[in-house]
Short mmCIF file of C-alpha atoms in Angstrom, two decimals:
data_model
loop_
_atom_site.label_atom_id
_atom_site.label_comp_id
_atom_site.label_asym_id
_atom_site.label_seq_id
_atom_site.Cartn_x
_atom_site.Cartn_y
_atom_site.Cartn_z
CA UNK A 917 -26.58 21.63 -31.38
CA UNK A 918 -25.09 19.00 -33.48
CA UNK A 919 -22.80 16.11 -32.87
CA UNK A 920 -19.64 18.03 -34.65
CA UNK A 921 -19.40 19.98 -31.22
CA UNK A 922 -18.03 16.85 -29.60
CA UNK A 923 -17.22 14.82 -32.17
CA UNK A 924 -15.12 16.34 -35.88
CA UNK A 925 -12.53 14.10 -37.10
CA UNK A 926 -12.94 16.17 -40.22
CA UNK A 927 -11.76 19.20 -38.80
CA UNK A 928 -10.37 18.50 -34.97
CA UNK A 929 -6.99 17.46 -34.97
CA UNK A 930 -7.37 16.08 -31.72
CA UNK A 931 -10.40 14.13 -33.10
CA UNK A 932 -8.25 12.51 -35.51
CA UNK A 933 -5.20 11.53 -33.15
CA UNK A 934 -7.97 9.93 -31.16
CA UNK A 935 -9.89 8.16 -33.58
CA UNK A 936 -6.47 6.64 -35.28
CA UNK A 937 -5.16 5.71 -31.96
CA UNK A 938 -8.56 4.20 -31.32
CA UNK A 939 -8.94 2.14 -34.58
CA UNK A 940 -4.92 0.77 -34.41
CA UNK A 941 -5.84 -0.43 -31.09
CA UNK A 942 -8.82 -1.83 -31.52
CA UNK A 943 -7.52 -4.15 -34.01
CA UNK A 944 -5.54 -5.71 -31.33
CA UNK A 945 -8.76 -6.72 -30.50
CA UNK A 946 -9.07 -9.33 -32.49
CA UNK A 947 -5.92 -11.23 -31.02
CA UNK A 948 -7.42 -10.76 -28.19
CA UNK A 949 -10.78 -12.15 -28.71
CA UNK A 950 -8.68 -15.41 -30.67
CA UNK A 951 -6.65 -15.72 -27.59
CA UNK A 952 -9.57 -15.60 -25.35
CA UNK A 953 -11.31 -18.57 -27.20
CA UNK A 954 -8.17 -20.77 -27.29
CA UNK A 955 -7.88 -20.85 -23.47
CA UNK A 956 -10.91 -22.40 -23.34
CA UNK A 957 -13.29 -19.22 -22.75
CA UNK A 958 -16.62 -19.29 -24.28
CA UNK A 959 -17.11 -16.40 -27.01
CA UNK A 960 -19.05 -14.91 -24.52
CA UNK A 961 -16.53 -14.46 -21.60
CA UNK A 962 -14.33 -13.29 -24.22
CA UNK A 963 -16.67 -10.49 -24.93
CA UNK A 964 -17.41 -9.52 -21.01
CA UNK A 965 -13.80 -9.43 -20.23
CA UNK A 966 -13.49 -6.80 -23.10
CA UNK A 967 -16.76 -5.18 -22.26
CA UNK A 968 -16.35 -5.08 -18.25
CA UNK A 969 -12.61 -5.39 -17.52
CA UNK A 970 -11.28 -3.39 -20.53
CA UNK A 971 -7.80 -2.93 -20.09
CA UNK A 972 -5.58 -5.40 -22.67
CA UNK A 973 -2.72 -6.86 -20.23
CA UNK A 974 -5.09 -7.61 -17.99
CA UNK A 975 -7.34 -9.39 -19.95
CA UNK A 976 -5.08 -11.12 -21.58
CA UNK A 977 -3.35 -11.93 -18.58
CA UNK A 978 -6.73 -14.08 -16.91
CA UNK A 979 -7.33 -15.86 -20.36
CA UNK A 980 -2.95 -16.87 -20.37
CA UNK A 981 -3.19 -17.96 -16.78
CA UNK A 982 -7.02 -19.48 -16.48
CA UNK A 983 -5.90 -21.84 -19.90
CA UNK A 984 -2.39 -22.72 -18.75
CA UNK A 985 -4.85 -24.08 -15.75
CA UNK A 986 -3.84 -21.68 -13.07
CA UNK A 987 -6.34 -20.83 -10.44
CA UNK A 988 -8.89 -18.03 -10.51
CA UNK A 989 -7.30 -16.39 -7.72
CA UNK A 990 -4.13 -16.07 -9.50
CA UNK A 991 -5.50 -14.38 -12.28
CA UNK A 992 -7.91 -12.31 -10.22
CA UNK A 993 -4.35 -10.99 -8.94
CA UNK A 994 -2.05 -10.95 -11.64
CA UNK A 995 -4.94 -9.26 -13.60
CA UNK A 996 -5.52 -6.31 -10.81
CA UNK A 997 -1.75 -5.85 -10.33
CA UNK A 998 -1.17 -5.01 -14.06
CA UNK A 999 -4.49 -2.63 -13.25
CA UNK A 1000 -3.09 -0.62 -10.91
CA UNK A 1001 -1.82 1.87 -13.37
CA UNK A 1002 -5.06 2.92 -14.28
CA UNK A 1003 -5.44 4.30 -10.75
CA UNK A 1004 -2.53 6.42 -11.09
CA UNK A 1005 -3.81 7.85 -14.86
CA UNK A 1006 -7.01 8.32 -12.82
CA UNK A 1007 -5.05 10.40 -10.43
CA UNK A 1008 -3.71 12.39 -13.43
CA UNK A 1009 -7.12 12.54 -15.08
CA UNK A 1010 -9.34 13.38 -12.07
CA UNK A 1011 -8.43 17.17 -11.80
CA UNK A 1012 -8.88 18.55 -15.72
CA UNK A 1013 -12.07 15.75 -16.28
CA UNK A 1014 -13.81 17.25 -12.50
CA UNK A 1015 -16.71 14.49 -12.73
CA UNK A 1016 -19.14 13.10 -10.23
CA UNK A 1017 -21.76 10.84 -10.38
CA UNK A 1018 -22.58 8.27 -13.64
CA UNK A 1019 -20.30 10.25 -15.92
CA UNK A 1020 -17.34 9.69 -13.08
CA UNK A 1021 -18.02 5.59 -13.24
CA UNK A 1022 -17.68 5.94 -17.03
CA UNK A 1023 -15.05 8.36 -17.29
CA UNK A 1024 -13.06 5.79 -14.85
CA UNK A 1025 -14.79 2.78 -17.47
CA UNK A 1026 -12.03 3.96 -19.99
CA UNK A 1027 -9.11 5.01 -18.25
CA UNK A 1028 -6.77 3.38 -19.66
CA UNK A 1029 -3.22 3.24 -21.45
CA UNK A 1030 -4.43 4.97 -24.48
CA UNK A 1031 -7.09 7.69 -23.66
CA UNK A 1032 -4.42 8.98 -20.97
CA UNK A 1033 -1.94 8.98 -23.26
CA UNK A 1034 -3.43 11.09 -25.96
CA UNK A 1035 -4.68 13.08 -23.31
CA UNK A 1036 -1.57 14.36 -21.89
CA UNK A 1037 -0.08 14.83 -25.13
CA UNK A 1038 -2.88 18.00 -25.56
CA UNK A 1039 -1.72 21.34 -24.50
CA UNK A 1040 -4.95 22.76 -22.83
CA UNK A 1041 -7.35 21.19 -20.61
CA UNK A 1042 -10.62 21.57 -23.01
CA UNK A 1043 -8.14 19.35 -26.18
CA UNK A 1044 -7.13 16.98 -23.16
CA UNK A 1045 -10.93 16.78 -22.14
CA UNK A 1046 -11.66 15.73 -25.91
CA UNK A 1047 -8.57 13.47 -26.52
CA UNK A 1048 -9.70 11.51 -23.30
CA UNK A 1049 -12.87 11.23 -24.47
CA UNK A 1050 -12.92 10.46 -28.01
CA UNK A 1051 -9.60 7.90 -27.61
CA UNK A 1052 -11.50 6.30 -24.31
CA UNK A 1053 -14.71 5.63 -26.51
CA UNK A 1054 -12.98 5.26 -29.73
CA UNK A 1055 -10.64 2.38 -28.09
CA UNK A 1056 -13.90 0.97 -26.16
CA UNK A 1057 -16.40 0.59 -29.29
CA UNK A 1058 -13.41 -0.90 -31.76
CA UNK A 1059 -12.07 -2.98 -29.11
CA UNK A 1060 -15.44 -4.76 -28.32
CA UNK A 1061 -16.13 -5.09 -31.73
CA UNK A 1062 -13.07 -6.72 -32.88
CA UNK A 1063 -12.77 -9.15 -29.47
CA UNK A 1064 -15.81 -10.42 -30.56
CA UNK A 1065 -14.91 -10.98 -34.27
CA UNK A 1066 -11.70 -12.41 -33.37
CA UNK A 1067 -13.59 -14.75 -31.21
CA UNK A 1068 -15.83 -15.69 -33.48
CA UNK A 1069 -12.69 -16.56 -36.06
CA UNK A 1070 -11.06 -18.72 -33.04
CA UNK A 1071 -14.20 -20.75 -32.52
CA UNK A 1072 -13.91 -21.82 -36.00
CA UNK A 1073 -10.55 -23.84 -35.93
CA UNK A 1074 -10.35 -26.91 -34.03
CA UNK A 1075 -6.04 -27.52 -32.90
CA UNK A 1076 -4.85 -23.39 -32.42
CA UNK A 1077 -1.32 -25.22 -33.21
CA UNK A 1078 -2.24 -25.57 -36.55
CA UNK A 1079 -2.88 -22.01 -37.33
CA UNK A 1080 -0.03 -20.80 -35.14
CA UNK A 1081 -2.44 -19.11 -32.66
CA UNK A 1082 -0.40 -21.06 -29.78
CA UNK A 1083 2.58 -18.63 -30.48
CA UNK A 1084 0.31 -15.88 -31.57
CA UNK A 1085 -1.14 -14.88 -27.72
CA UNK A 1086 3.12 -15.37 -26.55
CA UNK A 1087 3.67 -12.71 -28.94
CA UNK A 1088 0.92 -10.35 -28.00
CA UNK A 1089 2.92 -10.39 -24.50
CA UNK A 1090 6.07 -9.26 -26.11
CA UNK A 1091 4.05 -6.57 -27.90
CA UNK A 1092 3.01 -5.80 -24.57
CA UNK A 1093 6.37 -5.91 -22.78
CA UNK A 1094 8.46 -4.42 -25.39
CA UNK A 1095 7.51 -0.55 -25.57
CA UNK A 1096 8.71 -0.85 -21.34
CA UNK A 1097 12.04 -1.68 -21.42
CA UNK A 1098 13.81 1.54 -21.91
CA UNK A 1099 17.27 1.24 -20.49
CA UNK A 1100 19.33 -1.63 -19.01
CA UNK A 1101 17.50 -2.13 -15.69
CA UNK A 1102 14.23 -2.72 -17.45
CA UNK A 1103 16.07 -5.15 -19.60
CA UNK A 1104 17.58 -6.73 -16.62
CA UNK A 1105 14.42 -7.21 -14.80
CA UNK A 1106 12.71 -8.67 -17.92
CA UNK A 1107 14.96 -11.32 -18.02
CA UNK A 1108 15.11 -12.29 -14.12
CA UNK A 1109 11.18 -12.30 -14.26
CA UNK A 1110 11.17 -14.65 -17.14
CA UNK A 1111 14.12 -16.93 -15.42
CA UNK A 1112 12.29 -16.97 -12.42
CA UNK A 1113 8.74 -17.92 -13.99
CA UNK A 1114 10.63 -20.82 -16.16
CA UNK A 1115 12.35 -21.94 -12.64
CA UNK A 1116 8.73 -22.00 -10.23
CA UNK A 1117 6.82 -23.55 -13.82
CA UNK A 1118 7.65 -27.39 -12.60
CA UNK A 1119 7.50 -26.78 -8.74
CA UNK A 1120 4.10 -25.05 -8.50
CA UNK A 1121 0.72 -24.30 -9.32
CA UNK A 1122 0.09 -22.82 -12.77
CA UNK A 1123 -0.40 -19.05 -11.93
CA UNK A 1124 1.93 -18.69 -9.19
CA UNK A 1125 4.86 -18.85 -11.32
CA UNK A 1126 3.65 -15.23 -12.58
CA UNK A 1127 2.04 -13.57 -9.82
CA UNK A 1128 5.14 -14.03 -7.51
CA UNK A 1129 7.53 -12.00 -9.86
CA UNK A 1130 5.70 -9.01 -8.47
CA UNK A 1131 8.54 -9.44 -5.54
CA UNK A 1132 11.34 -8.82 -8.18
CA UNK A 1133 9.53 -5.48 -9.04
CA UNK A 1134 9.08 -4.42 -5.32
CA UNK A 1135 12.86 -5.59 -4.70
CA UNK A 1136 14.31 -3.76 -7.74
CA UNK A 1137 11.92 -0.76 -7.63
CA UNK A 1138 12.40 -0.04 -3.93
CA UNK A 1139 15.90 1.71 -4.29
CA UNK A 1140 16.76 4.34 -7.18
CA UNK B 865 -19.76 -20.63 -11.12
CA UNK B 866 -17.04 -22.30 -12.99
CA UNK B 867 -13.32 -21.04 -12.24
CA UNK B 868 -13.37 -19.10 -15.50
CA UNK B 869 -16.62 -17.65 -14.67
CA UNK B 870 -15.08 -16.42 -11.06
CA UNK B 871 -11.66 -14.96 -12.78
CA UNK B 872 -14.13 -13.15 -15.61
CA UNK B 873 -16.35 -11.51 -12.98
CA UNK B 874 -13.35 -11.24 -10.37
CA UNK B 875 -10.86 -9.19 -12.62
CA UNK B 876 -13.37 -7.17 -14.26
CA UNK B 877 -14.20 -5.90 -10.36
CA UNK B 878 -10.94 -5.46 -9.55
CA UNK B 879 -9.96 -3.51 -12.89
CA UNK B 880 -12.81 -1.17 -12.45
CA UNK B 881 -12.10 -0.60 -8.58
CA UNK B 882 -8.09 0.23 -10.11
CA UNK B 883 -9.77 2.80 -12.47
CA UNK B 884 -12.63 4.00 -10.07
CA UNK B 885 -10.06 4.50 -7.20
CA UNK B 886 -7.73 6.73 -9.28
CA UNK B 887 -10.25 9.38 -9.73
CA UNK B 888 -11.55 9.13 -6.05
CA UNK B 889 -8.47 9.53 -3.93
CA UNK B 890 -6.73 12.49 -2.98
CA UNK B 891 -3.04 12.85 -5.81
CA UNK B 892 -1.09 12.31 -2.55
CA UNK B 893 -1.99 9.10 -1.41
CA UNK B 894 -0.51 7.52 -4.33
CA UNK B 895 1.72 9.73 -6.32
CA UNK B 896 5.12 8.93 -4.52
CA UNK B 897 8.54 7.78 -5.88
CA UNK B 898 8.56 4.21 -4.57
CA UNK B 899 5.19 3.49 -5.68
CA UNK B 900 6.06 4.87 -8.91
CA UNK B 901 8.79 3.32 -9.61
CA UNK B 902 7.96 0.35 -8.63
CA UNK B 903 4.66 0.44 -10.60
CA UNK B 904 6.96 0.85 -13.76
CA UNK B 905 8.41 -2.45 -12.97
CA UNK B 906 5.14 -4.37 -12.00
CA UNK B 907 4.02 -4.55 -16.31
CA UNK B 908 7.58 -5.28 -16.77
CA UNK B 909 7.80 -8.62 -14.69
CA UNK B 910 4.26 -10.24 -14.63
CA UNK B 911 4.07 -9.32 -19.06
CA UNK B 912 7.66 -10.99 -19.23
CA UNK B 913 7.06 -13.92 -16.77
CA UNK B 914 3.86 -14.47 -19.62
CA UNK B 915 5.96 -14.53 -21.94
CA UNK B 916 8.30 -17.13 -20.75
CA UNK B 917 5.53 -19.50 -19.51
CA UNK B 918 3.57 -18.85 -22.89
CA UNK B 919 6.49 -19.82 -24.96
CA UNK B 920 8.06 -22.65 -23.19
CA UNK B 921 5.64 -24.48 -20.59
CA UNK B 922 3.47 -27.36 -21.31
CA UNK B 923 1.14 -28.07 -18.67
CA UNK B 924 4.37 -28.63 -15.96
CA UNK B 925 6.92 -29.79 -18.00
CA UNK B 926 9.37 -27.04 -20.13
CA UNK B 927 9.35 -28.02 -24.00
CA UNK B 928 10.93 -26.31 -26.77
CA UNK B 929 8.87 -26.03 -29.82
CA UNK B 930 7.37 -24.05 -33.07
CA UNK B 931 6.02 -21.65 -29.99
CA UNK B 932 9.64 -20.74 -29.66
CA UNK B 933 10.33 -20.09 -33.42
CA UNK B 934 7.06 -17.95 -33.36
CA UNK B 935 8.38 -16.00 -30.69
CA UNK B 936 12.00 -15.08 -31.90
CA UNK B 937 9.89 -14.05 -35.03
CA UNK B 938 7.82 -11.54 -33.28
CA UNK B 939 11.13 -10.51 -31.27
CA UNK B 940 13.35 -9.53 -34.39
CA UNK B 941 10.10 -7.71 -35.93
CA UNK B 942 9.79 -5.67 -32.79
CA UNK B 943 13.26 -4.88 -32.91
CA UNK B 944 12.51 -3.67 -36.42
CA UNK B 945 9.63 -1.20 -35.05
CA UNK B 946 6.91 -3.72 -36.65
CA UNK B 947 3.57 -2.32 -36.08
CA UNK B 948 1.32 -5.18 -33.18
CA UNK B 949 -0.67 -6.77 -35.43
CA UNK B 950 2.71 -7.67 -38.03
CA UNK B 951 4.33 -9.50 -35.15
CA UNK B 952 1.49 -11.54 -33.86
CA UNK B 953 0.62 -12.47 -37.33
CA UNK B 954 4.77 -12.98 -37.83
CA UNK B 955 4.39 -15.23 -34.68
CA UNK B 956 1.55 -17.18 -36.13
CA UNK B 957 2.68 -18.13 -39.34
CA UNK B 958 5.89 -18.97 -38.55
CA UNK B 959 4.95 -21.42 -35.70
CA UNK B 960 1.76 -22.39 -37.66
CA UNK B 961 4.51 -23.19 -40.54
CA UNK B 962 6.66 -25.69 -38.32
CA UNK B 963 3.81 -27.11 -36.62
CA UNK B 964 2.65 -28.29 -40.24
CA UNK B 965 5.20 -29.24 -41.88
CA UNK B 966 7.89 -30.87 -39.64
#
């Protein structure tokens, strides 16, 4: 039994969505490991919040609000409220994956954005088994490895001003943000969120500013 | 432990609980409209409240400066379909441009 069972970029188109999704990604890595470092993180809690939290808003949500000098709390929260959909791609994933055990606490390791997304794009549930898996690990080992180079990188400049890094981790967000808004109300609800932020920025503690817009989503989301 | 140490460990819990939860709990407990659509909206406001406080707070003050240029950048190349890595790079040489040379 060789490897090409599970793993055939070669000649597994599903292989090759995967491992291109997985590589793009990765790359983004690299901000992220930059971004990390500038907030003050050492190279290696850069590295664990890759390794162990592994989900990108998230991340970079603890290392925007930890060196903007919020409280730990606040980015414990922000971070687990942007989380949250990786329970319900867990939900979707749980029935065609049917794992217990070890291979259930790493199947749930990478579900995230990207290995549910190529996953549901698959037409049967042995390709959406593989496109899980190979985009999950693929995003994982490329991820890591660029967080830490981009770290590395990071630790070698002294002001992030000078190389533009400070408006380098704003414009990961929009990256972030921008694939969302899909019609007006999205648009709409951007731009409240960011008003409201702006407003609570002088009147309380770092952190809070951010975490408290989750009201505008409950308020907004809670009729059609 | 340091705060940074606390939010590391903290969040990394929490995100795998998120994860480990969705395969664990019965499709029903979750999977209804209001959650959902409120879920859509939860990326929406905490990525867009980053970006405002990202671009325009210092410390507790609100400034405007070559974050701001940075950002517009990385705006118009998104609304040109520019692949994630073009913008932030976009971002950081314009802002790393103004910082230097004004």
């Amino acid at each position: 039994m060789s490897i090409t069972r599970y793993f055939n970029p070669r000649k597994n188109q599903v292989d090759r969505t995967g491992l291109s999704v997985a590589f793009t990604v990765g790359l983004y890595g690299a901000a992220f490991g930059a971004a990390g470092v500038t907030a003050g993180f050492s190279v290696l809690q850069t590295c664990l919040l890759s390794l162990l939290l592994f989900s990108g808003a998230s991340q970079f949500a603890v290392v925007g609000i930890m060196g903007a000098g919020g409280a730990a709390i606040s980015a414990i929260a922000t971070a687990t409220l942007l989380g949250f959909r990786n329970a319900l791609y867990g939900l979707q994933m749980a029935p065609i994956l049917k794992v217990s055990g070890i291979k259930r606490v790493l199947s749930a390791q990478i579900t995230i954005d990207e290995s549910t997304a190529v996953a549901t794009l698959q037409d049967n549930d042995a390709d959406c088994k593989r496109g899980f898996y190979v985009t999950g690990i693929g995003v994982y080992v490329f991820w890591n490895i660029f967080t830490f180079l981009g770290a590395l990188g990071a630790s070698a400049i002294g002001n992030p001003s000078v190389w533009g890094l400070d408006a380098a981790v704003p414009a990961a967000f929009c990256g972030l943000v921008w694939p969302r808004l899909k019609n007006k109300k999205q648009f709409v609800v951007s731009a409240v969120a960011i008003l409201w932020a702006l407003t609570l920025t002088p009147l309380t503690p770092a952190g809070v500013p951010i975490i408290t817009t989750v009201l505008l989503a409950v308020i907004f989301g809670w009729k059609k | 432990m340091s705060p940074i140490w606390i939010a590391v460990l903290g969040a990394s819990a929490t995100a795998f609980l998120n994860k480990y939860i969705g395969h664990s709990v019965p499709e029903r407990w979750l999977n209804k409209p209001k959650i959902m659509r409120i879920n859509t909206l939860v990326p929406i406001v905490l990525l867009s409240a980053l970006v405002g406080v990202q671009t325009f707070a210092h410390k507790k003050e609100l400034v405007i400066d070559q974050r701001v240029a940075g950002v517009g950048v990385a705006l118009v190349l998104l609304k040109f379909k520019a692949p994630f890595p073009v913008v932030v790079i976009g971002a950081a040489i314009t802002s790393a441009a103004i910082y230097n040379w004004f």
